[in-house]
mmCIF file of C-alpha atoms in Angstrom:
data_model
loop_
_atom_site.group_PDB
_atom_site.id
_atom_site.type_symbol
_atom_site.label_atom_id
_atom_site.label_comp_id
_atom_site.label_asym_id
_atom_site.label_seq_id
_atom_site.Cartn_x
_atom_site.Cartn_y
_atom_site.Cartn_z
ATOM 1 C CA MET A 1 171.644 108.658 104.918
ATOM 2 C CA ASN A 2 174.503 110.982 105.815
ATOM 3 C CA ASN A 3 173.776 112.857 102.554
ATOM 4 C CA HIS A 4 170.299 113.586 103.877
ATOM 5 C CA CYS A 5 171.809 114.981 107.080
ATOM 6 C CA LEU A 6 174.391 117.128 105.224
ATOM 7 C CA LEU A 7 171.641 118.626 103.065
ATOM 8 C CA LEU A 8 169.537 119.325 106.158
ATOM 9 C CA ILE A 9 172.472 120.964 107.960
ATOM 10 C CA SER A 10 173.277 123.159 104.955
ATOM 11 C CA PHE A 11 169.643 124.165 104.622
ATOM 12 C CA LEU A 12 169.264 125.017 108.281
ATOM 13 C CA SER A 13 172.544 126.915 108.535
ATOM 14 C CA LEU A 14 171.484 129.560 105.989
ATOM 15 C CA PRO A 15 168.589 131.132 107.898
ATOM 16 C CA ILE A 16 170.528 130.931 111.152
ATOM 17 C CA SER A 17 173.483 132.845 109.712
ATOM 18 C CA ALA A 18 171.126 135.462 108.339
ATOM 19 C CA PHE A 19 169.376 135.697 111.684
ATOM 20 C CA PHE A 20 172.704 136.267 113.440
ATOM 21 C CA SER A 21 174.002 138.883 111.012
ATOM 22 C CA SER A 22 170.714 140.779 111.017
ATOM 23 C CA GLY A 23 171.229 141.785 114.646
ATOM 24 C CA ALA A 24 168.426 139.670 116.121
ATOM 25 C CA PHE A 25 171.084 137.588 117.819
ATOM 26 C CA ALA A 26 173.129 140.427 119.345
ATOM 27 C CA GLN A 27 176.896 140.534 118.920
ATOM 28 C CA PRO A 28 178.846 141.022 122.158
ATOM 29 C CA GLN A 29 179.951 144.543 123.062
ATOM 30 C CA GLN A 30 183.579 145.644 122.838
ATOM 31 C CA ASP A 31 184.136 145.312 126.577
ATOM 32 C CA SER A 32 182.978 141.662 126.461
ATOM 33 C CA LYS A 33 185.682 140.401 124.101
ATOM 34 C CA GLN A 34 187.558 138.693 126.918
ATOM 35 C CA ASP A 35 184.395 136.819 127.939
ATOM 36 C CA VAL A 36 183.872 135.680 124.346
ATOM 37 C CA VAL A 37 187.406 134.292 124.220
ATOM 38 C CA GLU A 38 186.941 132.484 127.535
ATOM 39 C CA ILE A 39 183.556 131.017 126.593
ATOM 40 C CA SER A 40 184.842 129.995 123.155
ATOM 41 C CA SER A 41 187.668 128.027 124.749
ATOM 42 C CA LEU A 42 185.106 126.029 126.753
ATOM 43 C CA VAL A 43 182.616 125.440 123.930
ATOM 44 C CA ILE A 44 184.570 123.539 121.275
ATOM 45 C CA PRO A 45 183.847 120.773 118.747
ATOM 46 C CA ASN A 46 184.041 117.416 120.490
ATOM 47 C CA ASP A 47 183.213 113.768 119.948
ATOM 48 C CA THR A 48 181.525 111.040 121.964
ATOM 49 C CA PHE A 49 181.896 107.293 121.447
ATOM 50 C CA LYS A 50 179.237 105.131 123.056
ATOM 51 C CA PHE A 51 179.129 101.354 123.474
ATOM 52 C CA LEU A 52 175.843 99.804 124.601
ATOM 53 C CA LEU A 53 175.678 96.209 125.829
ATOM 54 C CA ALA A 54 172.161 94.756 125.978
ATOM 55 C CA PRO A 55 170.676 91.356 126.996
ATOM 56 C CA LEU A 56 170.944 88.511 124.455
ATOM 57 C CA GLN A 57 167.418 89.066 123.127
ATOM 58 C CA SER A 58 168.147 92.773 122.549
ATOM 59 C CA SER A 59 170.440 94.697 120.207
ATOM 60 C CA ASN A 60 173.918 95.855 121.156
ATOM 61 C CA ARG A 61 174.731 99.287 119.753
ATOM 62 C CA ILE A 62 177.717 101.449 118.825
ATOM 63 C CA GLU A 63 177.301 105.213 118.427
ATOM 64 C CA TYR A 64 179.486 108.077 117.310
ATOM 65 C CA ASN A 65 178.448 111.662 118.077
ATOM 66 C CA HIS A 66 179.976 114.892 116.824
ATOM 67 C CA TYR A 67 179.059 118.141 118.586
ATOM 68 C CA LEU A 68 179.785 121.307 116.591
ATOM 69 C CA PRO A 69 179.193 124.847 117.950
ATOM 70 C CA LEU A 70 178.188 127.188 115.105
ATOM 71 C CA LEU A 71 177.769 130.572 116.821
ATOM 72 C CA ILE A 72 179.070 131.417 120.288
ATOM 73 C CA ASN A 73 178.019 134.495 122.289
ATOM 74 C CA THR A 74 179.010 135.541 125.799
ATOM 75 C CA ASN A 75 176.002 133.718 127.265
ATOM 76 C CA SER A 76 174.511 131.627 124.452
ATOM 77 C CA GLN A 77 175.340 129.329 121.565
ATOM 78 C CA ILE A 78 173.857 127.680 118.474
ATOM 79 C CA PHE A 79 175.150 124.189 117.710
ATOM 80 C CA ILE A 80 174.729 121.056 115.601
ATOM 81 C CA ASP A 81 174.745 117.591 117.170
ATOM 82 C CA ASN A 82 174.982 114.543 114.888
ATOM 83 C CA THR A 83 174.864 110.889 115.949
ATOM 84 C CA THR A 84 175.503 107.886 113.709
ATOM 85 C CA TYR A 85 174.805 104.405 115.072
ATOM 86 C CA VAL A 86 174.888 100.719 114.192
ATOM 87 C CA LYS A 87 172.737 98.095 115.929
ATOM 88 C CA GLN A 88 173.707 94.420 116.041
ATOM 89 C CA ARG A 89 170.933 91.886 115.548
ATOM 90 C CA PRO A 90 169.932 90.150 118.790
ATOM 91 C CA ILE A 91 172.072 87.093 119.551
ATOM 92 C CA GLU A 92 168.941 85.181 120.535
ATOM 93 C CA THR A 93 166.810 85.382 117.375
ATOM 94 C CA ASP A 94 164.550 83.018 115.453
ATOM 95 C CA ASN A 95 165.972 84.219 112.139
ATOM 96 C CA ILE A 96 169.517 82.848 112.175
ATOM 97 C CA ASN A 97 169.950 83.752 108.504
ATOM 98 C CA SER A 98 169.411 87.442 109.118
ATOM 99 C CA SER A 99 172.225 89.939 108.725
ATOM 100 C CA TYR A 100 174.645 90.433 111.608
ATOM 101 C CA ILE A 101 173.787 94.147 111.398
ATOM 102 C CA ASP A 102 170.197 94.777 112.461
ATOM 103 C CA SER A 103 170.007 98.452 111.483
ATOM 104 C CA ILE A 104 172.020 101.586 110.864
ATOM 105 C CA GLY A 105 170.845 105.121 111.416
ATOM 106 C CA ASP A 106 171.636 108.780 111.857
ATOM 107 C CA SER A 107 170.225 111.557 114.005
ATOM 108 C CA VAL A 108 170.926 115.276 113.616
ATOM 109 C CA ARG A 109 169.880 118.072 115.971
ATOM 110 C CA ILE A 110 170.339 121.815 115.694
ATOM 111 C CA GLY A 111 170.039 123.532 119.071
ATOM 112 C CA TYR A 112 170.217 126.754 121.052
ATOM 113 C CA ARG A 113 171.480 127.037 124.636
ATOM 114 C CA LYS A 114 171.518 130.111 126.866
ATOM 115 C CA LEU A 115 173.328 130.540 130.178
ATOM 116 C CA LEU A 116 171.230 131.950 133.009
ATOM 117 C CA THR A 117 172.282 134.564 135.556
ATOM 118 C CA GLY A 118 175.752 133.895 136.918
ATOM 119 C CA ALA A 119 176.444 131.218 134.256
ATOM 120 C CA ASP A 120 175.463 128.663 136.897
ATOM 121 C CA SER A 121 172.729 127.013 134.820
ATOM 122 C CA PHE A 122 171.265 127.082 131.306
ATOM 123 C CA TRP A 123 168.188 126.303 129.255
ATOM 124 C CA GLY A 124 168.019 125.092 125.669
ATOM 125 C CA VAL A 125 165.873 123.889 122.789
ATOM 126 C CA ASN A 126 166.703 121.661 119.829
ATOM 127 C CA PHE A 127 165.026 120.068 116.835
ATOM 128 C CA GLY A 128 166.039 117.789 113.998
ATOM 129 C CA TYR A 129 165.708 114.712 111.834
ATOM 130 C CA ASP A 130 166.338 110.986 112.437
ATOM 131 C CA ASN A 131 166.471 108.039 110.061
ATOM 132 C CA ALA A 132 167.086 104.295 110.183
ATOM 133 C CA LEU A 133 167.622 101.581 107.592
ATOM 134 C CA GLN A 134 166.464 98.140 108.697
ATOM 135 C CA ALA A 135 165.937 95.054 106.508
ATOM 136 C CA GLY A 136 166.113 97.255 103.412
ATOM 137 C CA LEU A 137 163.321 99.528 104.666
ATOM 138 C CA TYR A 138 163.797 103.228 105.401
ATOM 139 C CA TYR A 139 162.234 104.927 108.432
ATOM 140 C CA GLN A 140 162.243 108.641 109.261
ATOM 141 C CA GLN A 141 161.079 110.933 112.053
ATOM 142 C CA LEU A 142 161.297 114.530 113.273
ATOM 143 C CA GLY A 143 162.252 115.333 116.858
ATOM 144 C CA VAL A 144 162.194 118.284 119.241
ATOM 145 C CA GLY A 145 163.628 118.720 122.731
ATOM 146 C CA PHE A 146 163.784 121.117 125.688
ATOM 147 C CA GLU A 147 166.360 121.132 128.501
ATOM 148 C CA VAL A 148 167.153 122.949 131.742
ATOM 149 C CA THR A 149 170.407 122.178 133.562
ATOM 150 C CA SER A 150 171.852 123.381 136.878
ATOM 151 C CA PRO A 151 174.404 121.905 139.324
ATOM 152 C CA ASN A 152 171.519 120.365 141.316
ATOM 153 C CA PHE A 153 169.305 118.872 138.597
ATOM 154 C CA GLN A 154 168.704 118.461 134.895
ATOM 155 C CA LEU A 155 165.285 118.365 133.221
ATOM 156 C CA VAL A 156 164.985 117.099 129.635
ATOM 157 C CA SER A 157 161.801 116.617 127.623
ATOM 158 C CA THR A 158 161.731 115.274 124.060
ATOM 159 C CA PHE A 159 159.198 114.231 121.443
ATOM 160 C CA ALA A 160 159.506 112.494 118.064
ATOM 161 C CA ALA A 161 156.960 111.927 115.281
ATOM 162 C CA PRO A 162 157.313 109.768 112.135
ATOM 163 C CA ILE A 163 157.297 111.179 108.607
ATOM 164 C CA GLY A 164 157.177 109.497 105.208
ATOM 165 C CA ASN A 165 156.370 105.778 105.414
ATOM 166 C CA ARG A 166 155.340 105.313 109.029
ATOM 167 C CA ALA A 167 154.647 101.621 108.516
ATOM 168 C CA TYR A 168 155.365 98.899 105.939
ATOM 169 C CA PRO A 169 152.886 96.025 105.256
ATOM 170 C CA SER A 170 155.794 93.597 105.406
ATOM 171 C CA PRO A 171 157.305 92.970 107.907
ATOM 172 C CA GLY A 172 154.458 94.859 109.561
ATOM 173 C CA LYS A 173 156.563 97.222 111.627
ATOM 174 C CA SER A 174 155.787 100.868 112.302
ATOM 175 C CA ILE A 175 157.637 103.635 114.127
ATOM 176 C CA LEU A 176 156.837 104.043 117.803
ATOM 177 C CA SER A 177 156.371 107.747 118.517
ATOM 178 C CA PRO A 178 157.755 108.612 121.968
ATOM 179 C CA PHE A 179 157.229 111.463 124.392
ATOM 180 C CA ASN A 180 159.779 111.622 127.196
ATOM 181 C CA ILE A 181 160.457 113.538 130.432
ATOM 182 C CA GLN A 182 163.727 112.843 132.259
ATOM 183 C CA VAL A 183 165.105 114.284 135.498
ATOM 184 C CA SER A 184 168.725 113.882 136.647
ATOM 185 C CA VAL A 185 169.565 114.444 140.306
ATOM 186 C CA PRO A 186 172.708 113.918 142.435
ATOM 187 C CA THR A 187 172.693 110.941 144.792
ATOM 188 C CA GLY A 188 174.961 112.503 147.410
ATOM 189 C CA ILE A 189 177.718 110.140 146.329
ATOM 190 C CA ASN A 190 180.497 111.853 144.416
ATOM 191 C CA ALA A 191 180.224 111.364 140.611
ATOM 192 C CA LEU A 192 177.025 109.246 140.873
ATOM 193 C CA VAL A 193 173.813 110.583 139.304
ATOM 194 C CA PHE A 194 170.280 109.118 139.381
ATOM 195 C CA LEU A 195 168.034 109.549 136.332
ATOM 196 C CA PRO A 196 164.346 108.624 136.577
ATOM 197 C CA ARG A 197 162.461 108.861 133.286
ATOM 198 C CA PHE A 198 158.814 108.748 132.304
ATOM 199 C CA TYR A 199 157.894 108.139 128.676
ATOM 200 C CA TYR A 200 154.766 107.543 126.634
ATOM 201 C CA ILE A 201 154.706 105.718 123.280
ATOM 202 C CA TYR A 202 152.081 105.065 120.613
ATOM 203 C CA ASP A 203 152.159 103.324 117.241
ATOM 204 C CA TYR A 204 150.583 103.671 113.805
ATOM 205 C CA ASP A 205 147.691 101.337 114.705
ATOM 206 C CA GLY A 206 146.662 103.415 117.716
ATOM 207 C CA ALA A 207 148.157 101.267 120.489
ATOM 208 C CA SER A 208 149.798 103.259 123.277
ATOM 209 C CA ALA A 209 151.381 102.768 126.676
ATOM 210 C CA PRO A 210 153.197 104.688 129.397
ATOM 211 C CA GLY A 211 156.624 103.521 130.475
ATOM 212 C CA GLY A 212 159.369 104.251 132.950
ATOM 213 C CA GLN A 213 163.118 103.959 133.258
ATOM 214 C CA LEU A 214 165.596 104.012 136.117
ATOM 215 C CA GLN A 215 169.197 104.839 135.334
ATOM 216 C CA LEU A 216 172.436 105.359 137.276
ATOM 217 C CA ASN A 217 175.408 107.208 135.791
ATOM 218 C CA TYR A 218 178.891 107.066 137.253
ATOM 219 C CA HIS A 219 181.455 109.603 136.021
ATOM 220 C CA PHE A 220 185.022 108.349 136.327
ATOM 221 C CA ASN A 221 186.180 111.739 135.013
ATOM 222 C CA PRO A 222 184.812 114.391 132.595
ATOM 223 C CA ARG A 223 185.689 112.131 129.656
ATOM 224 C CA LEU A 224 184.537 108.691 130.819
ATOM 225 C CA LYS A 225 181.089 107.655 132.062
ATOM 226 C CA LEU A 226 179.403 104.321 132.843
ATOM 227 C CA SER A 227 175.625 103.955 132.817
ATOM 228 C CA LEU A 228 173.275 101.186 134.006
ATOM 229 C CA SER A 229 169.586 101.372 133.108
ATOM 230 C CA THR A 230 166.396 99.348 133.131
ATOM 231 C CA SER A 231 162.957 100.194 131.750
ATOM 232 C CA TYR A 232 159.458 98.818 131.181
ATOM 233 C CA ASP A 233 156.303 99.534 129.187
ATOM 234 C CA ASN A 234 153.294 97.413 128.262
ATOM 235 C CA LEU A 235 153.939 97.495 124.511
ATOM 236 C CA SER A 236 157.532 96.298 124.656
ATOM 237 C CA GLY A 237 157.996 94.669 128.054
ATOM 238 C CA SER A 238 161.195 95.103 130.040
ATOM 239 C CA GLY A 239 164.689 95.992 128.898
ATOM 240 C CA GLY A 240 168.034 97.156 130.145
ATOM 241 C CA ALA A 241 171.531 98.131 129.137
ATOM 242 C CA LEU A 242 175.062 98.780 130.308
ATOM 243 C CA GLU A 243 176.626 101.740 128.489
ATOM 244 C CA LEU A 244 180.118 103.179 128.312
ATOM 245 C CA PHE A 245 180.657 106.764 127.142
ATOM 246 C CA TRP A 246 184.028 108.192 126.107
ATOM 247 C CA ARG A 247 184.587 111.819 125.119
ATOM 248 C CA PRO A 248 188.312 112.104 124.263
ATOM 249 C CA ASN A 249 188.413 115.873 123.722
ATOM 250 C CA VAL A 250 185.817 117.358 126.053
ATOM 251 C CA PRO A 251 186.818 120.825 127.355
ATOM 252 C CA VAL A 252 187.787 121.137 131.026
ATOM 253 C CA ALA A 253 187.157 124.351 132.975
ATOM 254 C CA PRO A 254 190.094 126.062 134.721
ATOM 255 C CA SER A 255 190.195 125.699 138.491
ATOM 256 C CA LEU A 256 189.809 129.470 139.000
ATOM 257 C CA GLY A 257 188.023 132.176 137.088
ATOM 258 C CA SER A 258 185.913 130.029 134.799
ATOM 259 C CA PRO A 259 183.050 131.961 133.122
ATOM 260 C CA ILE A 260 180.899 128.781 133.282
ATOM 261 C CA ASN A 261 180.194 126.706 136.360
ATOM 262 C CA PRO A 262 182.360 123.569 135.822
ATOM 263 C CA GLN A 263 179.480 121.356 137.028
ATOM 264 C CA ILE A 264 177.334 122.251 133.993
ATOM 265 C CA LEU A 265 180.134 122.491 131.426
ATOM 266 C CA GLY A 266 179.805 118.878 130.258
ATOM 267 C CA SER A 267 176.131 119.446 129.422
ATOM 268 C CA TYR A 268 176.438 122.982 128.036
ATOM 269 C CA ALA A 269 179.318 122.031 125.726
ATOM 270 C CA GLY A 270 178.189 118.531 124.796
ATOM 271 C CA PRO A 271 175.595 116.452 122.949
ATOM 272 C CA VAL A 272 171.909 116.600 123.827
ATOM 273 C CA GLY A 273 171.833 112.807 124.268
ATOM 274 C CA ASN A 274 169.366 110.251 122.953
ATOM 275 C CA ASN A 275 166.862 110.425 125.824
ATOM 276 C CA GLY A 276 164.844 107.553 124.421
ATOM 277 C CA THR A 277 163.715 109.341 121.241
ATOM 278 C CA ARG A 278 166.596 109.822 118.775
ATOM 279 C CA ILE A 279 167.197 106.129 118.067
ATOM 280 C CA ILE A 280 164.166 105.104 115.993
ATOM 281 C CA ARG A 281 162.138 102.371 117.669
ATOM 282 C CA LEU A 282 159.846 99.997 115.766
ATOM 283 C CA THR A 283 156.926 97.909 116.992
ATOM 284 C CA GLY A 284 158.172 94.818 118.760
ATOM 285 C CA SER A 285 161.474 96.422 119.762
ATOM 286 C CA ASP A 286 162.792 96.628 123.301
ATOM 287 C CA PRO A 287 161.828 99.536 125.557
ATOM 288 C CA ALA A 288 163.645 102.841 125.295
ATOM 289 C CA TYR A 289 166.731 103.027 127.451
ATOM 290 C CA GLY A 290 169.969 104.912 127.794
ATOM 291 C CA ASP A 291 171.074 108.467 127.261
#
């Protein structure tokens, strides 16, 4: 699966490089070299490790994400975000002879982010390819996302659609196509953020349902975050998760003179997140939850 992603990245990088060198994506002026150096020091390759603990009837999950900036301008960037994950089979399952590993998958996004006036907020778009291997069957989808982030809120909207074999006669599972809108707002308590999410899913047979999620994130520091979430929709029922995020090498803004507002740095120079769409969901699976 990683070979698929490497081919996709190589393919996508060619037109982007040409686009940059052609002048459409303007190079910074001579008097902006200092800004480029400062921005570059804050937008660096970094990694995220994520551990998701779910109820016994759901799948625990381990994820590894690598965020790689490709082109950095004084107020914008183009980046690649790749996530590889492994899902454990539910502890409470009728099939006790099934593999301990339920599924493995990969998700790659190429994105563009642009700082707004004063470098106090930014907007961005991203698109890419996801895959999953479960019970010897291969599932694929394409995804697209839009984001706006400021110190006071974050708005993220994503959509994913299956490609290739959308469903297999046996075991009769198809990809659930999700549409998602998520808003993050401060709670007034230091380091605690509230994330309500609305999503809508539909399957290959035409069944569909709206759903919702409530999530609380607590940031111990820029590198360590704990998340608690619960969600519900009529197709999948209820679900929840406790998640731990660790970013060992995330950049930290200087206390004075930073060209980017430190409150948005973690989002501007970090992964786009899962947002309920990047991890492929199949019919009968638990509701979408988690970043």
